[in-house]
Amino acid sequence: MSDQSERAVVCGGGGFIGGHLVKSLLAQGVNVVRAVDIKPLNEWYQVTPGVENLVLDLQDRNNCLTAAEGVNSVYQLAADMGGIGFIENHKALCMLSVLTTTHMLMAARDKGVERFFYSSSACVYNGGKQDRPDVPALKEEDAYPAMPEDGYGWEKLFSERMCRHFTEDYGFITRVARYHNVYGPNGTFEGGREKAPAAICRKVIEAIQTGHQQIEIWGDGNQTRSFMYIDDCVMGSRMIMESDIEQPINLGSSELVSINQLVDIVEDIAGIKLTRTYNLGAPKGVRGRNSDNTLIAEKLRWEPSISLRDGLEKTYRWIFDTMQTHAPVERVKYVA
């Protein structure tokens, strides 16, 4: 499918990744027919002119039929999700996202869609392979035998299988990318759904603004992750959608860091050194998780490559500027 012939809908288009994806697709010459999100339009992270922006709950099958009308490709990013604090405390909400993907697949089938992209997650991986900070990078086959993140991870893994079987039974193309911790400007940095890079940036900025030279870290700070900058995410998503890769594939950086090292980088960007306290009772997820990029490098001759330092520099500056004029949101409190 050429860029000029593609007519796309981005589900979750009012979200962080979805908003960036809409703009990226348009820049590549794709006709983004519409963006759909459950949030009121004034709560969308980005609203792009020239696109039909619809406020619809895609858990409802009829709304999915509306979303899929007149398009030949679907980017299904819509989900109820957030950082580790959210997904550990809202497992039922996360599981309900299976309705959105199931109904969008049904709508895509019924409306003659040619290609369907699904944004999965590294949370599908077997927890037994993520039990230490120096964990080996996760290969795609490490999702089985299945023992994913409770709630959110199970929903993602089930939806991956749904995509596979819709391809087998109904013949349209599905592509699945397993996102690894996406961050960047125009994302969530407060309110309880934020992920670690944005949360750390916000906490450092708050310490500067208040003069309280300390920062609370969830867990002992030795847990490890890799973090992918948003530009790499949208580029990789597009490349995977266009590819002949039939299996779920990692889309993430292979630059492994501890949360303590993440704080080090943000402190250096801010030009400050803070006293650290550790909340051992807070949500902290698995001990270690990294992306093995062997397969994506082999298939696409590409892998996410924007360094964490460069990405955090841009993210920090955006959060800093936003917080100057942005009223703080009441954040979810987790009791140790």
Short mmCIF file of C-alpha atoms in Angstrom, two decimals:
data_model
loop_
_atom_site.label_atom_id
_atom_site.label_comp_id
_atom_site.label_asym_id
_atom_site.label_seq_id
_atom_site.Cartn_x
_atom_site.Cartn_y
_atom_site.Cartn_z
CA MET A 1 0.00 0.00 0.00
CA SER A 2 1.55 3.33 -1.04
CA ASP A 3 1.38 6.40 1.17
CA GLN A 4 -0.91 8.09 -1.35
CA SER A 5 -3.41 5.21 -1.45
CA GLU A 6 -3.53 4.67 2.30
CA ARG A 7 -6.59 5.95 4.15
CA ALA A 8 -6.00 5.55 7.86
CA VAL A 9 -7.75 5.85 11.19
CA VAL A 10 -5.75 6.26 14.40
CA CYS A 11 -7.62 4.84 17.39
CA GLY A 12 -6.39 6.51 20.55
CA GLY A 13 -5.50 9.53 18.42
CA GLY A 14 -6.08 11.88 21.35
CA GLY A 15 -3.44 10.14 23.43
CA PHE A 16 0.28 10.73 23.74
CA ILE A 17 1.55 8.26 21.14
CA GLY A 18 -1.56 8.55 18.97
CA GLY A 19 -1.25 12.32 18.65
CA HIS A 20 2.36 12.05 17.54
CA LEU A 21 1.49 9.22 15.16
CA VAL A 22 -1.23 11.25 13.42
CA LYS A 23 1.22 14.06 12.71
CA SER A 24 3.94 11.67 11.57
CA LEU A 25 1.64 9.83 9.17
CA LEU A 26 0.42 13.09 7.65
CA ALA A 27 4.03 14.24 7.19
CA GLN A 28 4.70 11.02 5.26
CA GLY A 29 1.82 11.65 2.89
CA VAL A 30 -0.68 9.26 4.45
CA ASN A 31 -4.32 10.37 4.28
CA VAL A 32 -5.29 10.17 7.95
CA VAL A 33 -9.06 10.19 7.51
CA ARG A 34 -9.83 10.39 11.21
CA ALA A 35 -8.50 10.22 14.75
CA VAL A 36 -10.71 8.71 17.45
CA ASP A 37 -10.47 8.91 21.23
CA ILE A 38 -12.77 8.52 24.23
CA LYS A 39 -11.54 11.74 25.86
CA PRO A 40 -13.32 15.06 25.27
CA LEU A 41 -11.58 16.98 22.52
CA ASN A 42 -10.25 19.60 24.93
CA GLU A 43 -8.40 16.83 26.79
CA TRP A 44 -6.61 15.45 23.74
CA TYR A 45 -2.84 15.76 23.92
CA GLN A 46 -2.73 17.02 20.34
CA VAL A 47 -5.53 17.93 17.93
CA THR A 48 -4.51 17.98 14.27
CA PRO A 49 -6.39 20.23 11.81
CA GLY A 50 -7.62 18.64 8.60
CA VAL A 51 -8.40 15.34 10.30
CA GLU A 52 -11.86 14.19 11.36
CA ASN A 53 -11.43 14.10 15.14
CA LEU A 54 -14.15 11.99 16.74
CA VAL A 55 -14.94 11.47 20.42
CA LEU A 56 -16.11 7.85 20.62
CA ASP A 57 -15.94 5.02 23.14
CA LEU A 58 -14.42 2.20 21.09
CA GLN A 59 -15.50 -0.45 23.56
CA ASP A 60 -18.83 -0.13 21.73
CA ARG A 61 -18.89 -2.15 18.49
CA ASN A 62 -21.10 0.35 16.63
CA ASN A 63 -18.60 3.12 17.35
CA CYS A 64 -15.85 0.90 15.96
CA LEU A 65 -17.83 0.51 12.74
CA THR A 66 -18.00 4.31 12.52
CA ALA A 67 -14.25 4.57 13.12
CA ALA A 68 -13.44 2.01 10.40
CA GLU A 69 -15.75 3.48 7.76
CA GLY A 70 -13.98 4.38 4.52
CA VAL A 71 -10.43 3.46 5.60
CA ASN A 72 -8.08 0.71 4.50
CA SER A 73 -5.70 0.77 7.47
CA VAL A 74 -6.29 0.89 11.20
CA TYR A 75 -3.77 1.89 13.86
CA GLN A 76 -5.21 0.52 17.10
CA LEU A 77 -3.54 2.32 20.02
CA ALA A 78 -6.67 2.94 22.11
CA ALA A 79 -6.38 1.48 25.62
CA ASP A 80 -6.97 2.35 29.25
CA MET A 81 -3.42 2.38 30.57
CA GLY A 82 -0.64 4.30 32.29
CA GLY A 83 2.57 3.81 34.20
CA ILE A 84 3.22 1.08 36.77
CA GLY A 85 1.24 2.90 39.47
CA PHE A 86 -1.87 2.86 37.30
CA ILE A 87 -1.67 -0.65 35.87
CA GLU A 88 -0.98 -2.29 39.25
CA ASN A 89 -4.00 -0.60 40.81
CA HIS A 90 -6.52 -0.71 37.93
CA LYS A 91 -6.26 -4.25 36.56
CA ALA A 92 -9.94 -4.59 35.67
CA LEU A 93 -9.91 -1.31 33.73
CA CYS A 94 -6.83 -2.46 31.83
CA MET A 95 -8.44 -5.81 31.02
CA LEU A 96 -11.53 -4.09 29.62
CA SER A 97 -9.42 -2.70 26.79
CA VAL A 98 -9.77 -6.13 25.20
CA LEU A 99 -13.27 -5.01 24.15
CA THR A 100 -11.80 -2.13 22.15
CA THR A 101 -9.34 -4.26 20.21
CA THR A 102 -11.84 -7.09 19.68
CA HIS A 103 -14.52 -4.76 18.35
CA MET A 104 -12.04 -2.85 16.19
CA LEU A 105 -10.87 -6.12 14.65
CA MET A 106 -14.47 -7.08 13.96
CA ALA A 107 -15.17 -3.67 12.44
CA ALA A 108 -12.00 -3.86 10.32
CA ARG A 109 -13.11 -7.24 9.00
CA ASP A 110 -16.63 -6.06 8.26
CA LYS A 111 -15.50 -2.82 6.58
CA GLY A 112 -12.89 -4.43 4.33
CA VAL A 113 -9.80 -2.96 6.02
CA GLU A 114 -6.55 -4.23 4.48
CA ARG A 115 -4.05 -3.65 7.29
CA PHE A 116 -4.43 -3.50 11.08
CA PHE A 117 -1.68 -2.32 13.44
CA TYR A 118 -1.89 -3.20 17.13
CA SER A 119 0.23 -1.58 19.82
CA SER A 120 1.10 -4.29 22.33
CA SER A 121 3.51 -3.99 25.23
CA ALA A 122 6.63 -5.45 26.80
CA CYS A 123 4.30 -6.27 29.71
CA VAL A 124 3.36 -9.44 27.80
CA TYR A 125 6.70 -11.03 28.70
CA ASN A 126 7.09 -13.87 31.18
CA GLY A 127 7.69 -12.39 34.63
CA GLY A 128 10.13 -15.17 35.49
CA LYS A 129 12.53 -13.75 32.92
CA GLN A 130 12.49 -10.29 34.53
CA ASP A 131 13.42 -11.06 38.13
CA ARG A 132 16.79 -9.31 38.43
CA PRO A 133 18.20 -5.89 37.42
CA ASP A 134 20.89 -7.35 35.11
CA VAL A 135 18.26 -9.26 33.15
CA PRO A 136 19.12 -10.52 29.65
CA ALA A 137 17.29 -8.57 26.95
CA LEU A 138 13.90 -10.06 26.11
CA LYS A 139 13.51 -11.90 22.83
CA GLU A 140 10.12 -12.17 21.17
CA GLU A 141 9.78 -15.85 22.05
CA ASP A 142 10.15 -15.02 25.76
CA ALA A 143 6.44 -14.22 25.94
CA TYR A 144 5.81 -17.97 26.23
CA PRO A 145 5.15 -19.93 28.32
CA ALA A 146 2.76 -17.17 29.29
CA MET A 147 3.16 -15.35 32.60
CA PRO A 148 2.65 -11.68 31.70
CA GLU A 149 2.02 -8.64 33.90
CA ASP A 150 -1.22 -9.32 35.75
CA GLY A 151 -4.15 -7.48 34.20
CA TYR A 152 -2.59 -5.19 31.59
CA GLY A 153 -0.10 -7.75 30.29
CA TRP A 154 -2.72 -10.48 29.96
CA GLU A 155 -5.00 -8.15 27.99
CA LYS A 156 -2.16 -7.29 25.60
CA LEU A 157 -1.13 -10.92 25.11
CA PHE A 158 -4.72 -12.01 24.48
CA SER A 159 -5.19 -9.21 21.94
CA GLU A 160 -2.00 -10.26 20.15
CA ARG A 161 -3.48 -13.73 19.72
CA MET A 162 -6.74 -12.21 18.54
CA CYS A 163 -4.86 -10.34 15.80
CA ARG A 164 -3.12 -13.55 14.74
CA HIS A 165 -6.35 -15.51 14.47
CA PHE A 166 -8.19 -12.75 12.60
CA THR A 167 -5.41 -12.90 10.01
CA GLU A 168 -5.65 -16.68 9.82
CA ASP A 169 -9.44 -16.80 9.63
CA TYR A 170 -10.34 -13.63 7.72
CA GLY A 171 -7.27 -12.91 5.62
CA PHE A 172 -6.52 -9.27 6.38
CA ILE A 173 -3.04 -8.26 7.46
CA THR A 174 -2.30 -7.60 11.13
CA ARG A 175 0.96 -6.23 12.52
CA VAL A 176 1.86 -6.18 16.23
CA ALA A 177 4.55 -4.08 17.92
CA ARG A 178 5.52 -4.61 21.55
CA TYR A 179 6.22 -1.11 22.87
CA HIS A 180 8.90 -0.70 25.56
CA ASN A 181 8.30 2.35 27.81
CA VAL A 182 7.61 5.22 25.42
CA TYR A 183 8.32 8.78 26.59
CA GLY A 184 8.69 12.28 25.20
CA PRO A 185 7.08 15.74 24.96
CA ASN A 186 3.30 16.16 24.87
CA GLY A 187 2.83 13.22 27.23
CA THR A 188 1.43 12.58 30.70
CA PHE A 189 3.66 13.77 33.54
CA GLU A 190 1.18 13.99 36.43
CA GLY A 191 -2.18 12.67 37.54
CA GLY A 192 -1.25 9.05 38.32
CA ARG A 193 -0.83 7.63 34.80
CA GLU A 194 2.66 8.99 34.11
CA LYS A 195 5.61 6.71 33.42
CA ALA A 196 9.03 6.87 35.04
CA PRO A 197 10.89 9.34 32.72
CA ALA A 198 8.11 11.94 32.91
CA ALA A 199 7.56 11.34 36.63
CA ILE A 200 11.24 11.83 37.42
CA CYS A 201 11.39 15.00 35.30
CA ARG A 202 8.35 16.38 37.13
CA LYS A 203 9.71 15.53 40.56
CA VAL A 204 13.05 17.20 39.83
CA ILE A 205 11.28 20.32 38.55
CA GLU A 206 9.04 20.38 41.62
CA ALA A 207 12.12 20.17 43.85
CA ILE A 208 13.59 23.17 42.07
CA GLN A 209 10.35 25.14 42.24
CA THR A 210 9.68 24.43 45.92
CA GLY A 211 13.25 24.52 47.16
CA HIS A 212 12.82 21.10 48.80
CA GLN A 213 16.03 19.44 47.67
CA GLN A 214 14.82 15.86 47.77
CA ILE A 215 13.14 13.30 45.54
CA GLU A 216 11.11 10.16 46.30
CA ILE A 217 11.92 7.11 44.21
CA TRP A 218 9.55 4.16 43.97
CA GLY A 219 11.35 0.95 44.93
CA ASP A 220 15.05 0.76 45.70
CA GLY A 221 16.08 2.45 42.46
CA ASN A 222 18.03 -0.56 41.24
CA GLN A 223 15.22 -1.88 39.04
CA THR A 224 16.17 -1.56 35.36
CA ARG A 225 14.33 -0.60 32.17
CA SER A 226 14.90 0.66 28.66
CA PHE A 227 13.03 3.76 27.49
CA MET A 228 12.12 4.62 23.88
CA TYR A 229 11.78 8.21 22.68
CA ILE A 230 8.52 9.02 20.92
CA ASP A 231 10.12 9.78 17.52
CA ASP A 232 11.60 6.27 17.41
CA CYS A 233 8.23 4.84 18.42
CA VAL A 234 6.22 6.46 15.64
CA MET A 235 8.86 5.71 13.01
CA GLY A 236 9.07 2.08 14.08
CA SER A 237 5.30 1.72 14.18
CA ARG A 238 5.00 2.91 10.61
CA MET A 239 7.83 0.66 9.41
CA ILE A 240 6.30 -2.38 11.10
CA MET A 241 2.87 -1.61 9.64
CA GLU A 242 4.36 -1.53 6.13
CA SER A 243 6.56 -4.60 6.65
CA ASP A 244 6.02 -8.30 6.05
CA ILE A 245 6.70 -9.14 9.72
CA GLU A 246 3.86 -11.47 10.68
CA GLN A 247 4.81 -12.10 14.33
CA PRO A 248 4.72 -9.67 17.27
CA ILE A 249 8.01 -7.78 17.38
CA ASN A 250 9.86 -5.68 19.95
CA LEU A 251 9.82 -1.92 19.45
CA GLY A 252 12.04 -0.43 22.11
CA SER A 253 15.46 0.90 22.96
CA SER A 254 18.14 -1.55 24.06
CA GLU A 255 19.81 1.09 26.30
CA LEU A 256 19.30 -0.45 29.75
CA VAL A 257 19.43 1.85 32.80
CA SER A 258 18.45 1.63 36.45
CA ILE A 259 15.93 4.07 37.87
CA ASN A 260 18.77 5.55 39.90
CA GLN A 261 20.69 6.16 36.67
CA LEU A 262 17.59 7.71 35.15
CA VAL A 263 17.47 10.14 38.07
CA ASP A 264 21.19 10.86 37.59
CA ILE A 265 20.58 11.92 33.99
CA VAL A 266 17.62 14.17 34.80
CA GLU A 267 19.53 15.78 37.69
CA ASP A 268 22.42 16.48 35.33
CA ILE A 269 20.09 18.06 32.76
CA ALA A 270 18.57 20.23 35.51
CA GLY A 271 21.93 21.09 37.05
CA ILE A 272 20.94 19.93 40.53
CA LYS A 273 21.67 17.13 42.98
CA LEU A 274 18.86 15.96 45.25
CA THR A 275 18.61 13.87 48.38
CA ARG A 276 16.92 10.58 47.55
CA THR A 277 14.34 8.74 49.61
CA TYR A 278 13.08 5.30 48.61
CA ASN A 279 9.45 4.19 48.91
CA LEU A 280 9.81 0.42 49.01
CA GLY A 281 6.05 -0.09 49.26
CA ALA A 282 5.18 1.80 46.08
CA PRO A 283 4.40 0.03 42.78
CA LYS A 284 7.65 -0.86 41.03
CA GLY A 285 6.96 -3.68 38.58
CA VAL A 286 9.50 -6.29 37.53
CA ARG A 287 13.15 -6.06 38.59
CA GLY A 288 14.53 -5.73 35.10
CA ARG A 289 13.32 -5.40 31.50
CA ASN A 290 15.17 -4.68 28.28
CA SER A 291 14.45 -5.04 24.57
CA ASP A 292 16.35 -7.51 22.43
CA ASN A 293 16.45 -5.81 19.02
CA THR A 294 17.99 -8.64 17.02
CA LEU A 295 14.81 -9.34 15.07
CA ILE A 296 13.87 -5.75 14.21
CA ALA A 297 17.44 -4.99 13.13
CA GLU A 298 17.41 -8.07 10.91
CA LYS A 299 13.98 -7.42 9.39
CA LEU A 300 14.04 -3.64 9.02
CA ARG A 301 17.78 -2.78 9.07
CA TRP A 302 16.79 -0.32 11.78
CA GLU A 303 16.20 -0.11 15.50
CA PRO A 304 15.32 2.70 17.95
CA SER A 305 18.50 4.70 18.40
CA ILE A 306 17.73 8.08 20.01
CA SER A 307 19.80 8.13 23.19
CA LEU A 308 18.11 8.41 26.56
CA ARG A 309 20.08 11.54 27.34
CA ASP A 310 18.96 13.30 24.14
CA GLY A 311 15.36 12.24 24.56
CA LEU A 312 15.22 13.23 28.22
CA GLU A 313 16.70 16.64 27.42
CA LYS A 314 13.76 17.41 25.10
CA THR A 315 11.22 15.86 27.46
CA TYR A 316 12.52 17.75 30.49
CA ARG A 317 12.44 21.08 28.66
CA TRP A 318 8.86 20.51 27.52
CA ILE A 319 7.66 19.50 31.01
CA PHE A 320 9.54 22.42 32.58
CA ASP A 321 7.93 24.94 30.19
CA THR A 322 4.49 23.37 30.63
CA MET A 323 4.70 23.44 34.42
CA GLN A 324 5.36 27.17 34.39
CA THR A 325 1.80 27.84 33.24
CA HIS A 326 0.05 24.58 34.08
CA ALA A 327 -2.03 24.08 37.23
CA PRO A 328 -0.93 20.88 39.01
CA VAL A 329 -3.19 17.84 38.81
CA GLU A 330 -4.08 15.98 41.99
CA ARG A 331 -2.01 12.82 41.77
CA VAL A 332 -3.05 9.34 42.83
CA LYS A 333 -1.52 8.45 46.20
CA TYR A 334 -0.26 4.93 46.83
CA VAL A 335 0.03 3.94 50.46
CA ALA A 336 3.05 1.83 51.37
#
